[in-house]
């Protein structure tokens, strides 16, 4: 699972992009993990 926390100045696109990148980092590292961006 990947997730992102809202940061001042974020819009929906930047928030989604960080969450998506976190998800793919977890997928490449194996199963049963979480990464927050």
Tab-separated table of N, CA and C in Angstrom:
chain	number	residue	atom	x	y	z
A	1	UNK	N	0.857	-1.163	0.000
A	1	UNK	CA	0.000	0.000	0.000
A	1	UNK	C	0.902	1.224	0.000
A	2	UNK	N	0.522	2.209	-0.753
A	2	UNK	CA	1.232	3.485	-0.767
A	2	UNK	C	0.258	4.589	-0.414
A	3	UNK	N	0.739	5.629	0.174
A	3	UNK	CA	-0.127	6.730	0.570
A	3	UNK	C	0.624	8.040	0.544
A	4	UNK	N	-0.116	9.118	0.581
A	4	UNK	CA	0.485	10.448	0.597
A	4	UNK	C	-0.301	11.332	1.547
A	5	UNK	N	0.410	12.251	2.172
A	5	UNK	CA	-0.188	13.214	3.083
A	5	UNK	C	-0.230	14.565	2.391
A	6	UNK	N	-1.333	15.265	2.561
A	6	UNK	CA	-1.473	16.594	1.965
A	6	UNK	C	-0.407	17.531	2.528
A	7	UNK	N	0.242	18.257	1.642
A	7	UNK	CA	1.220	19.275	2.023
A	7	UNK	C	0.725	20.625	1.524
A	8	UNK	N	1.011	21.695	2.247
A	8	UNK	CA	0.597	23.024	1.769
A	8	UNK	C	1.108	23.260	0.347
A	9	UNK	N	0.228	23.732	-0.492
A	9	UNK	CA	0.577	23.981	-1.885
A	9	UNK	C	0.247	22.829	-2.812
A	10	UNK	N	-0.156	21.682	-2.262
A	10	UNK	CA	-0.523	20.539	-3.102
A	10	UNK	C	-1.814	20.816	-3.854
A	11	UNK	N	-1.898	20.230	-5.019
A	11	UNK	CA	-3.185	20.129	-5.704
A	11	UNK	C	-3.458	18.634	-5.853
A	12	UNK	N	-4.591	18.301	-6.388
A	12	UNK	CA	-4.979	16.884	-6.479
A	12	UNK	C	-3.973	16.091	-7.314
A	13	UNK	N	-3.409	16.722	-8.323
A	13	UNK	CA	-2.473	16.027	-9.195
A	13	UNK	C	-1.166	15.699	-8.471
A	14	UNK	N	-0.596	16.646	-7.745
A	14	UNK	CA	0.668	16.381	-7.050
A	14	UNK	C	0.472	15.377	-5.919
A	15	UNK	N	-0.663	15.451	-5.248
A	15	UNK	CA	-0.967	14.492	-4.189
A	15	UNK	C	-1.101	13.083	-4.761
A	16	UNK	N	-1.818	12.952	-5.860
A	16	UNK	CA	-1.983	11.653	-6.517
A	16	UNK	C	-0.647	11.124	-7.016
A	17	UNK	N	0.170	11.993	-7.594
A	17	UNK	CA	1.467	11.546	-8.122
A	17	UNK	C	2.361	10.983	-7.031
A	18	UNK	N	2.388	11.626	-5.861
A	18	UNK	CA	3.189	11.119	-4.754
A	18	UNK	C	2.654	9.792	-4.237
A	19	UNK	N	1.339	9.673	-4.136
A	19	UNK	CA	0.748	8.407	-3.678
A	19	UNK	C	1.037	7.291	-4.672
A	20	UNK	N	0.941	7.601	-5.943
A	20	UNK	CA	1.205	6.616	-6.993
A	20	UNK	C	2.666	6.166	-6.953
A	21	UNK	N	3.582	7.114	-6.777
A	21	UNK	CA	5.007	6.765	-6.700
A	21	UNK	C	5.270	5.894	-5.474
A	22	UNK	N	4.630	6.199	-4.357
A	22	UNK	CA	4.798	5.391	-3.144
A	22	UNK	C	4.295	3.976	-3.370
A	23	UNK	N	3.176	3.846	-4.043
A	23	UNK	CA	2.629	2.527	-4.340
A	23	UNK	C	3.614	1.697	-5.161
A	24	UNK	N	4.206	2.290	-6.190
A	24	UNK	CA	5.118	1.542	-7.034
A	24	UNK	C	6.430	1.226	-6.325
A	25	UNK	N	6.876	2.070	-5.383
A	25	UNK	CA	8.053	1.733	-4.579
A	25	UNK	C	7.782	0.493	-3.739
A	26	UNK	N	6.592	0.424	-3.163
A	26	UNK	CA	6.240	-0.745	-2.358
A	26	UNK	C	6.130	-1.982	-3.231
A	27	UNK	N	5.495	-1.853	-4.375
A	27	UNK	CA	5.354	-3.009	-5.260
A	27	UNK	C	6.707	-3.577	-5.665
A	28	UNK	N	7.675	-2.710	-5.896
A	28	UNK	CA	8.988	-3.189	-6.325
A	28	UNK	C	9.793	-3.785	-5.180
A	29	UNK	N	9.421	-3.469	-3.925
A	29	UNK	CA	10.166	-3.984	-2.786
A	29	UNK	C	9.627	-5.308	-2.264
A	30	UNK	N	8.478	-5.713	-2.734
A	30	UNK	CA	7.899	-6.968	-2.281
A	30	UNK	C	6.506	-6.751	-1.716
A	31	UNK	N	5.997	-7.753	-1.012
A	31	UNK	CA	4.639	-7.691	-0.483
A	31	UNK	C	4.634	-7.280	0.981
A	32	UNK	N	3.414	-7.015	1.477
A	32	UNK	CA	3.194	-6.721	2.893
A	32	UNK	C	4.002	-5.524	3.380
A	33	UNK	N	3.875	-4.422	2.663
A	33	UNK	CA	4.617	-3.223	3.035
A	33	UNK	C	3.739	-1.986	2.829
A	34	UNK	N	4.186	-0.885	3.403
A	34	UNK	CA	3.511	0.401	3.260
A	34	UNK	C	4.566	1.471	3.133
A	35	UNK	N	4.338	2.425	2.253
A	35	UNK	CA	5.234	3.559	2.111
A	35	UNK	C	4.402	4.819	2.055
A	36	UNK	N	4.712	5.779	2.894
A	36	UNK	CA	4.011	7.072	2.885
A	36	UNK	C	4.916	8.099	2.234
A	37	UNK	N	4.310	8.934	1.420
A	37	UNK	CA	5.084	9.974	0.738
A	37	UNK	C	4.657	11.335	1.212
